[in-house]
Coordinates of C-alpha atoms and ligand atoms in Angstrom, one line a residue:
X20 CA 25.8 8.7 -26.0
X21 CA 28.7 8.0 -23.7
X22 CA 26.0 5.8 -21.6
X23 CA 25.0 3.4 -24.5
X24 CA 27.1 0.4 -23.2
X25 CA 25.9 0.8 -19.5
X26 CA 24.3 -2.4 -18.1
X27 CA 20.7 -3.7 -18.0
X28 CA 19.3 -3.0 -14.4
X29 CA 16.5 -4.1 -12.2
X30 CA 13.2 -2.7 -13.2
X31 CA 11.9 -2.4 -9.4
X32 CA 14.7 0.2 -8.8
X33 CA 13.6 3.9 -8.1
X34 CA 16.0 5.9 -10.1
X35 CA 17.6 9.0 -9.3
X36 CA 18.7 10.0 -12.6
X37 CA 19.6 7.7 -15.4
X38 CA 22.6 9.2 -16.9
X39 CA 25.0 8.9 -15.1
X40 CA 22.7 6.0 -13.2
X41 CA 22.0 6.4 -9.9
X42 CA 19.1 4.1 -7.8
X43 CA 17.9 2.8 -4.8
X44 CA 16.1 -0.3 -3.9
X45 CA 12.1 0.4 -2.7
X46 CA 12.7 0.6 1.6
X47 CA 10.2 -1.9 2.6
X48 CA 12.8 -4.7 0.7
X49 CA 15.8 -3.1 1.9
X50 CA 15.5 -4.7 5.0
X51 CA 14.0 -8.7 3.2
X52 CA 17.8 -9.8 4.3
X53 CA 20.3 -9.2 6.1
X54 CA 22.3 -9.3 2.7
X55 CA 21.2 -6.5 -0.1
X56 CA 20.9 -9.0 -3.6
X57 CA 22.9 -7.4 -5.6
X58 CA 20.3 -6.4 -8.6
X59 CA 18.4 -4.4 -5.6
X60 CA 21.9 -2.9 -4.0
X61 CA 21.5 0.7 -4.8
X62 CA 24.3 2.3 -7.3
X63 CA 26.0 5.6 -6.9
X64 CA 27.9 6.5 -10.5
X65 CA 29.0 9.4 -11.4
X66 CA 30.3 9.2 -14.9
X67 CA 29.4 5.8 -17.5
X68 CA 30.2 2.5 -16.6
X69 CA 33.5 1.5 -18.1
X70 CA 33.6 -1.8 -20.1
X71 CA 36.5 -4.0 -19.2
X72 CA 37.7 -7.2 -20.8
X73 CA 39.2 -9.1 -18.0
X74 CA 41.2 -10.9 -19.9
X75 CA 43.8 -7.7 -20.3
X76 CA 42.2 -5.6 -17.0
X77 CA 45.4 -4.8 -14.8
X78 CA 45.8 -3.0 -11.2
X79 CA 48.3 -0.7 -11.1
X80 CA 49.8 -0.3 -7.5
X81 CA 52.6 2.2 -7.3
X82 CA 55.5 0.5 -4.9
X83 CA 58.2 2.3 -2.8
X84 CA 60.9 4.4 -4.8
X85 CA 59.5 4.6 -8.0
X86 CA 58.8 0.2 -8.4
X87 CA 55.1 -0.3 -9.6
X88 CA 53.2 -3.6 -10.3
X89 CA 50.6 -4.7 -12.6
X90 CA 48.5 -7.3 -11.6
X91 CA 45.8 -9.2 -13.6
X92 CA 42.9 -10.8 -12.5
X93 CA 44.3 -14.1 -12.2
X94 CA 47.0 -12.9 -9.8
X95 CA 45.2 -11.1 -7.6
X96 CA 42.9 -14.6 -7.0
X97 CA 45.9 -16.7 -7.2
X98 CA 48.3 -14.9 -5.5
X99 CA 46.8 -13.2 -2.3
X100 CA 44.3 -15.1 0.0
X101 CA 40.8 -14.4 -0.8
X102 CA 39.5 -12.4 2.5
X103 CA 35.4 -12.4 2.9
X104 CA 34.1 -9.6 5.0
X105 CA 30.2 -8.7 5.6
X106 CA 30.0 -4.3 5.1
X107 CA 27.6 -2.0 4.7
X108 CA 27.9 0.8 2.5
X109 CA 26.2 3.7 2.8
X110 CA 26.1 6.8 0.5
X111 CA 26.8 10.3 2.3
X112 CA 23.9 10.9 0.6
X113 CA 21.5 8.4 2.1
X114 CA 18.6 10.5 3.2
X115 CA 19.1 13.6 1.4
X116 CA 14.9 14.4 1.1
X117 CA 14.6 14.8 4.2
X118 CA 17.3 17.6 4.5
X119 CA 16.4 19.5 1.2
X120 CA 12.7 19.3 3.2
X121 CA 14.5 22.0 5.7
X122 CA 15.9 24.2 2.8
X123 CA 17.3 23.1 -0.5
X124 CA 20.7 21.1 -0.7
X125 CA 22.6 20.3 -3.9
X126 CA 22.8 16.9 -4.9
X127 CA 20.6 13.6 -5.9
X128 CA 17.3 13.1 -4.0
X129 CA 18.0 10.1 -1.8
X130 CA 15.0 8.6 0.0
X131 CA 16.8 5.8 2.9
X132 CA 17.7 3.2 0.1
X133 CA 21.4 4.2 -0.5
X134 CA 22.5 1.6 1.6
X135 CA 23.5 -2.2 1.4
X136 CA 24.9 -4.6 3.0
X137 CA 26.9 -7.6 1.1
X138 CA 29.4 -10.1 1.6
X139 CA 32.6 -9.0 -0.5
X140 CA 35.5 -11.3 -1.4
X141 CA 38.5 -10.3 -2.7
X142 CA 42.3 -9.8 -1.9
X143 CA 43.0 -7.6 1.1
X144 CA 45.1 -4.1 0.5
X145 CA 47.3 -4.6 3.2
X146 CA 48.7 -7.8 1.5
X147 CA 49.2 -5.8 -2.2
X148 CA 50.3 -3.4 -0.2
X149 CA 53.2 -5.1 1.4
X150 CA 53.4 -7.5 -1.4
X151 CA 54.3 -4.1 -3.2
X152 CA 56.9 -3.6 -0.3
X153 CA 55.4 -1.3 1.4
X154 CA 56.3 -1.4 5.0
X155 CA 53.2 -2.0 8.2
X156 CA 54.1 1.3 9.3
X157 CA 55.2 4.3 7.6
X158 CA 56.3 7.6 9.3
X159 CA 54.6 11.2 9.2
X160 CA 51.0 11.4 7.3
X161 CA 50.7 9.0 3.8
X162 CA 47.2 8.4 1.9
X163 CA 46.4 5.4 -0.1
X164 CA 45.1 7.0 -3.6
X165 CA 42.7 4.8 -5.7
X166 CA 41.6 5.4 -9.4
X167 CA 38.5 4.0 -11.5
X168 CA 38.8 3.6 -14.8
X169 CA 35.9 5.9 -14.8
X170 CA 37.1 8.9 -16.8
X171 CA 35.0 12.2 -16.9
X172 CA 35.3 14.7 -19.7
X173 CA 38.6 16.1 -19.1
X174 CA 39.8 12.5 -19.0
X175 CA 40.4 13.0 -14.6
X176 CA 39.2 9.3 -13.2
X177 CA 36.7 9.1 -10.8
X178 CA 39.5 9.3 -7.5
X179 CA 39.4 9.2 -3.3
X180 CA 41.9 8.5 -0.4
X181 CA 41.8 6.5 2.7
X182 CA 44.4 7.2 5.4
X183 CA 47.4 4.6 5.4
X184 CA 46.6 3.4 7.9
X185 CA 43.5 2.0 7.8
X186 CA 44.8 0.7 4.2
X187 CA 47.0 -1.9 6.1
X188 CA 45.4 -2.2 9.4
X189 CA 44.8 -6.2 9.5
X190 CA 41.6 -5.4 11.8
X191 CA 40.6 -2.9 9.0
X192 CA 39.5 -5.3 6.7
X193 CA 40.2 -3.2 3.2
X194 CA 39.1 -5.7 0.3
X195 CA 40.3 -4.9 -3.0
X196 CA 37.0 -7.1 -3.8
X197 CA 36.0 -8.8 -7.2
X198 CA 33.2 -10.9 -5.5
X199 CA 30.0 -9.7 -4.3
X200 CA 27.6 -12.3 -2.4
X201 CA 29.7 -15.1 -3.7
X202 CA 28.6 -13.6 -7.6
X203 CA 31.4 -12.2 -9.7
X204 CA 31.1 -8.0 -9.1
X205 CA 28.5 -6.8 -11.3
X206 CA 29.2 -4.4 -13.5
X207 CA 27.4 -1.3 -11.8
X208 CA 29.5 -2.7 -8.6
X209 CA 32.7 -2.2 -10.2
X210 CA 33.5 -5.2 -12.1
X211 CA 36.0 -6.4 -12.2
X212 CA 37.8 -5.4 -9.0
X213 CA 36.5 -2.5 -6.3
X214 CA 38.0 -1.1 -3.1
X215 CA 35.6 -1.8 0.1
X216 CA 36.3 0.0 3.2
X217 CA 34.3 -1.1 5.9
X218 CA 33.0 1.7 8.2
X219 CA 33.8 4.3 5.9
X220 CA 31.5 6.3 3.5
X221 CA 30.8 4.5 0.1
X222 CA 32.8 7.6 -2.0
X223 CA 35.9 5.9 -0.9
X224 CA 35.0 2.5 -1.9
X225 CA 36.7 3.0 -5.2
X226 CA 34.8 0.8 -8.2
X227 CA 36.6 -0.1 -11.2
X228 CA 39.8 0.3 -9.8
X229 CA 42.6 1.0 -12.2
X230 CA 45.4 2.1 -9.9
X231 CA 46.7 2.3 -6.1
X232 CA 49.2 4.7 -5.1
X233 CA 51.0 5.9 -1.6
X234 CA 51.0 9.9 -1.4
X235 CA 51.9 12.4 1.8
X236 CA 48.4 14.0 0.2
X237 CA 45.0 13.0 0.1
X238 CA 43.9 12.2 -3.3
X239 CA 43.6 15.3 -5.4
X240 CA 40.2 14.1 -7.2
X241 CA 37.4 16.5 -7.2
X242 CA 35.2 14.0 -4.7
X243 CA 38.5 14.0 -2.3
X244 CA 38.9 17.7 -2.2
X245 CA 35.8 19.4 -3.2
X246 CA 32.9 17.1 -2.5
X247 CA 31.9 14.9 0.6
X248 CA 32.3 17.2 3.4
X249 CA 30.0 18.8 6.1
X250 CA 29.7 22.1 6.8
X251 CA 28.1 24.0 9.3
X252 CA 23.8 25.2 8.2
X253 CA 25.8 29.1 8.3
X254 CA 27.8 28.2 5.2
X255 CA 26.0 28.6 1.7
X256 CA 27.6 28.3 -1.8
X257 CA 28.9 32.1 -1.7
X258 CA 31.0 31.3 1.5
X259 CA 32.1 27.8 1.4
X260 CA 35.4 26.8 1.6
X261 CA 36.4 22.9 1.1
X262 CA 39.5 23.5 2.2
X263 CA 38.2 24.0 5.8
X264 CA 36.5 20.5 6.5
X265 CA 38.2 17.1 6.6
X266 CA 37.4 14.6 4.1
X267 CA 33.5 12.6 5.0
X268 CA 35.9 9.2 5.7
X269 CA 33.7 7.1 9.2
X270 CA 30.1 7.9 9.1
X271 CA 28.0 9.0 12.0
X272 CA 25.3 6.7 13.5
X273 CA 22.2 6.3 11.3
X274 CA 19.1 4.0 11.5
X275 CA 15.7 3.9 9.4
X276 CA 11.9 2.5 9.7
X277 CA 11.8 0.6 6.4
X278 CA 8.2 -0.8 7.4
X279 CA 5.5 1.0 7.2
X280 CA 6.0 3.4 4.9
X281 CA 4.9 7.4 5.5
X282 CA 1.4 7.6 4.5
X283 CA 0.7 4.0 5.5
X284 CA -2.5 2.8 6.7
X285 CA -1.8 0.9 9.8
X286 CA -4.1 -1.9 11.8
X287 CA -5.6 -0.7 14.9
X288 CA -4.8 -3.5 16.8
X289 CA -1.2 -4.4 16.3
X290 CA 1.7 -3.0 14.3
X291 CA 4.8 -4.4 13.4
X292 CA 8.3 -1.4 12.5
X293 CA 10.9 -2.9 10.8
X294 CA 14.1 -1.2 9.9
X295 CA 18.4 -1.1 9.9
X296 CA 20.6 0.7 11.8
X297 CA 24.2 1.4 11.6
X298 CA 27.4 2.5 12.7
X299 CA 30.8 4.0 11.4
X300 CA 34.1 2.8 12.2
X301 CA 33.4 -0.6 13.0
X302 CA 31.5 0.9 16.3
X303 CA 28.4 -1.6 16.8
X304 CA 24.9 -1.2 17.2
X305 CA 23.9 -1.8 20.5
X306 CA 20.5 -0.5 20.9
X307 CA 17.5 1.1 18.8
X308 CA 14.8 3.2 20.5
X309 CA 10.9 3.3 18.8
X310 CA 8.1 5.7 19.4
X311 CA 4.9 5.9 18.5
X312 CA 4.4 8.9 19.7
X313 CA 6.6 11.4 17.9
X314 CA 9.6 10.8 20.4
X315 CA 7.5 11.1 23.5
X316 CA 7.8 7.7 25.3
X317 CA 10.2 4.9 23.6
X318 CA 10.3 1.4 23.5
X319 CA 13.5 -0.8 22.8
X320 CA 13.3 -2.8 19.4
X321 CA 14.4 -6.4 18.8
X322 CA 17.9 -6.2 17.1
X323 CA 17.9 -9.4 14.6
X324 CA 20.4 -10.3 12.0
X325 CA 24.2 -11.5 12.4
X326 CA 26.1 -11.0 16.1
X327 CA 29.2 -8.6 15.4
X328 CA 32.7 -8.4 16.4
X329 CA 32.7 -5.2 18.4
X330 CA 35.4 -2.6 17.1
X331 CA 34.8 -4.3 13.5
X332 CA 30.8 -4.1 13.3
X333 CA 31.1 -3.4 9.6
X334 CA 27.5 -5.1 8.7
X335 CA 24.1 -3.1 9.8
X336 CA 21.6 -4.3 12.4
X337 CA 18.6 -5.2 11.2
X338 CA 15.6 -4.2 13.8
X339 CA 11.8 -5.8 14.4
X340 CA 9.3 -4.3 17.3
X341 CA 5.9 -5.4 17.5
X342 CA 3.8 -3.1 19.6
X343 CA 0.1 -2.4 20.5
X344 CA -1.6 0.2 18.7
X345 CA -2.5 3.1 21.4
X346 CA -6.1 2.7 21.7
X347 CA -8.1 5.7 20.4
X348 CA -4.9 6.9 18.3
X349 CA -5.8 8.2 14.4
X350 CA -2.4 8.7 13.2
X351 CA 0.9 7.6 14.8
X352 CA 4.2 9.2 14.3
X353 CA 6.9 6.7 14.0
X354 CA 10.4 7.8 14.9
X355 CA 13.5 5.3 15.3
X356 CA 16.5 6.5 17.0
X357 CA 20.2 4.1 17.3
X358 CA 22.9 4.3 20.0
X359 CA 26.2 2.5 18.7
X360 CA 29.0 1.2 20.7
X361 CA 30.9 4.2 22.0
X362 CA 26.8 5.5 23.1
X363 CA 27.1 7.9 20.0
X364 CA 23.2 8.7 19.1
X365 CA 21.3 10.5 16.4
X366 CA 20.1 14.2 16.3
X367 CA 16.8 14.6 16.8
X368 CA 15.8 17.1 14.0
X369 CA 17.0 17.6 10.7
X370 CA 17.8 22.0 11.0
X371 CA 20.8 21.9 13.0
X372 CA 22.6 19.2 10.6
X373 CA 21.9 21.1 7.7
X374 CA 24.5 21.2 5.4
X375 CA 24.5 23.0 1.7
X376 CA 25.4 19.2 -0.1
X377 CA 22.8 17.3 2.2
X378 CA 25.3 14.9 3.8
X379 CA 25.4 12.8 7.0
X380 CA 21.9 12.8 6.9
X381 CA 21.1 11.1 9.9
X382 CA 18.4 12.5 11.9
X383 CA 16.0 10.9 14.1
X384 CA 13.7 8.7 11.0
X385 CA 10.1 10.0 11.5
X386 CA 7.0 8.3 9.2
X387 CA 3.7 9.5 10.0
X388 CA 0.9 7.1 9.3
X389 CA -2.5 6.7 10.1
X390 CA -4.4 4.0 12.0
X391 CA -7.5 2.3 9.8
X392 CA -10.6 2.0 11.4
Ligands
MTE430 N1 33.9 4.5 -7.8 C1 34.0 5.0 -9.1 N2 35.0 4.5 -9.8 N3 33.1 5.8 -9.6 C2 32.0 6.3 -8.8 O1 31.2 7.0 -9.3 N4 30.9 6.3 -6.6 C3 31.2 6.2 -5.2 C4 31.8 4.8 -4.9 N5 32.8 4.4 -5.8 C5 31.9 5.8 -7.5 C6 32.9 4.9 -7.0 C7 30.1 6.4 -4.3 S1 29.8 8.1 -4.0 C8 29.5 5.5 -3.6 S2 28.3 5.8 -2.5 C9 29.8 4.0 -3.9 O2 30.8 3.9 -4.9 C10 28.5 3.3 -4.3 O3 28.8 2.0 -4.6 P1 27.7 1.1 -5.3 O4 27.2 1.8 -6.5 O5 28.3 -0.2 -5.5 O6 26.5 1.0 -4.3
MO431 MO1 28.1 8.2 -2.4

């Protein structure tokens, strides 16, 4: 069993499938902190956990003209400045149920848990980078290239790209992180060292990282070129073509009612909706809309949680509303909506976002309870 030496794991996680792992934290404690603890933070593997001995673990980072490096552990805390940033990461998969709910999609059945927000510490990529000697700014196009030490069966690691440059971009903020809420990575994070791109979808957020290389093309690994894209609801698996669609790299604006939960029985008098919201690209939340009422009339919920640098909102907004129950109302329907920075704002249904892998999932969240009298 190539999973035999994977790690023990929270017992309150719902689990996707087991081998490779793949869970989510229940949504009502998603949103308990502003920081996901890391035994609840959901994991997205593809292939078994790799075991690594620190002691001999090395990065790899391909310099300019054919020069490499080989960094240990040691040098990578002793000789770069530890950078901390606060990022969510979000799966491009978060939300998946609801679009198979529409028509089938391919691809693990993600409730609104695969997302998490954590402080990361590490070493930034821009300073390996130009400790590598690589220049601030590079002419024509050049990906950054990461490898995990993730291996599937034809021995091709688990691979993605980032443009280059984002990878040096000071405001970018690109960790190549070995700390995750001040704990040492855990092992389903990526221990011992992971990429973290803020604002970017979690496939590029390389874990395990092995080896970083400069290439005029994207990475060529299967999640790179043949996975992670959207697609228009026309396309189906007899006429897609990956090479049509750019790489999934900022994600659209999403937000979700963690509290109450569909099927909820809710007090008559007063309710309280609780839930995140969050942006791409660094673009900030800057408002979250609530009905009751199916999307009818809207009410603006309290945003709580941490004040962001706009342009670098990497972190998600958590959101509170208290609100009156409409007198006379059996059920409700609960629907969230969030506008970020550059007024960018959710679809409101699910059909015209449909896409044959379930991606970018991000449709107006909608829980129906009812009210107990
Ligand atoms: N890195 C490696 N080496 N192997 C993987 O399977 N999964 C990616 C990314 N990095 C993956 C990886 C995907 S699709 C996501 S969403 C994030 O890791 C999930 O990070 P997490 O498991 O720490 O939440
Ligand atoms: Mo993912």
């Amino acid at each position: 069993d190539p999973f035999a030496g994977d790690p023990p794991r929270h017992p309150g996680l719902r689990v996707n499938s087991q081998k490779p792992f793949n869970a989510e934290p229940p949504a009502e404690l998603l949103t308990e902190s502003f920081l996901t603890p890391n035994e609840l933070f959901f994991t997205r593997n593809h292939l078994p956990v790799p075991a690594v001995e620190p002691g001999s673990y090395r990065l790899r980072v391909e310099g300019p003209g054919g020069r490499g490096l080989s960094l240990s552990l040691s040098e990578l805390r002793s000789r770069f400045p530890k950078h901390e940033v606060t990022a969510t990461l979000q799966c491009a998969g978060n939300r998946r149920t609801e679009m198979s709910l529409v028509r089938p999609v391919k691809g693990l059945a993600w409730d609104i848990g695969a997302i998490g927000t954590a402080r990361w510490g590490g070493a930034r990529l821009r300073d390996v980078l130009l400790h590598a000697g690589f220049e601030e700014r590079r002419e024509g196009e050049w990906h950054v290239c990461f490898e995990g030490l993730d291996v599937d069966a034809g021995g091709a690691p688990y691979g993605a790209s980032i443009p280059y440059g984002r990878a040096v971009s000071p405001l970018a903020d690109v960790l190549l992180a070995y700390e995750m809420n001040g704990q040492e990575l855990p092992r389903d994070h990526g221990f011992p060292l992971r990429v973290v791109v803020p604002g970017v979808v979690g496939a590029r957020s390389v874990k395990w990282l092995r080896r970083v290389a400069v290439s005029p093309t994207e990475s060529p690994s299967h999640w790179q070129q043949n996975d992670y894209k959207g697609f228009s609801p026309c396309v189906d698996w007899d006429t897609v073509d990956y090479r049509t669609a750019p790489a999934i790299q900022e994600l659209p604006v999403q937000s979700a009612i963690t509290h109450p939960r569909p099927g909820a029985a809710v007090p008559a008098d007063e309710l309280t909706v609780k839930g995140y919201a969050w942006s791409g690209g660094g673009r900030e939340v800057v408002r979250v809309d609530v009905s009751l009422d199916g999307g009818r009339t809207w009410q603006v919920a309290r945003l709580t949680g941490e004040r962001p640098v706009p342009g670098r909102a990497w972190a998600w907004a958590l959101w509170e509303l208290q609100v009156p129950v409409p007198a006379g109302a059996a059920e409700l329907e609960i629907v969230c909506k969030a506008v970020d920075g550059s007024y960018n704002v959710q679809p409101d249904t699910v059909a015209p976002i449909w896409n044959l892998r379930g991606v970018l999932s991000n449709a107006w969240h909608r829980v129906r309870v009812t009210v107990s009298r």
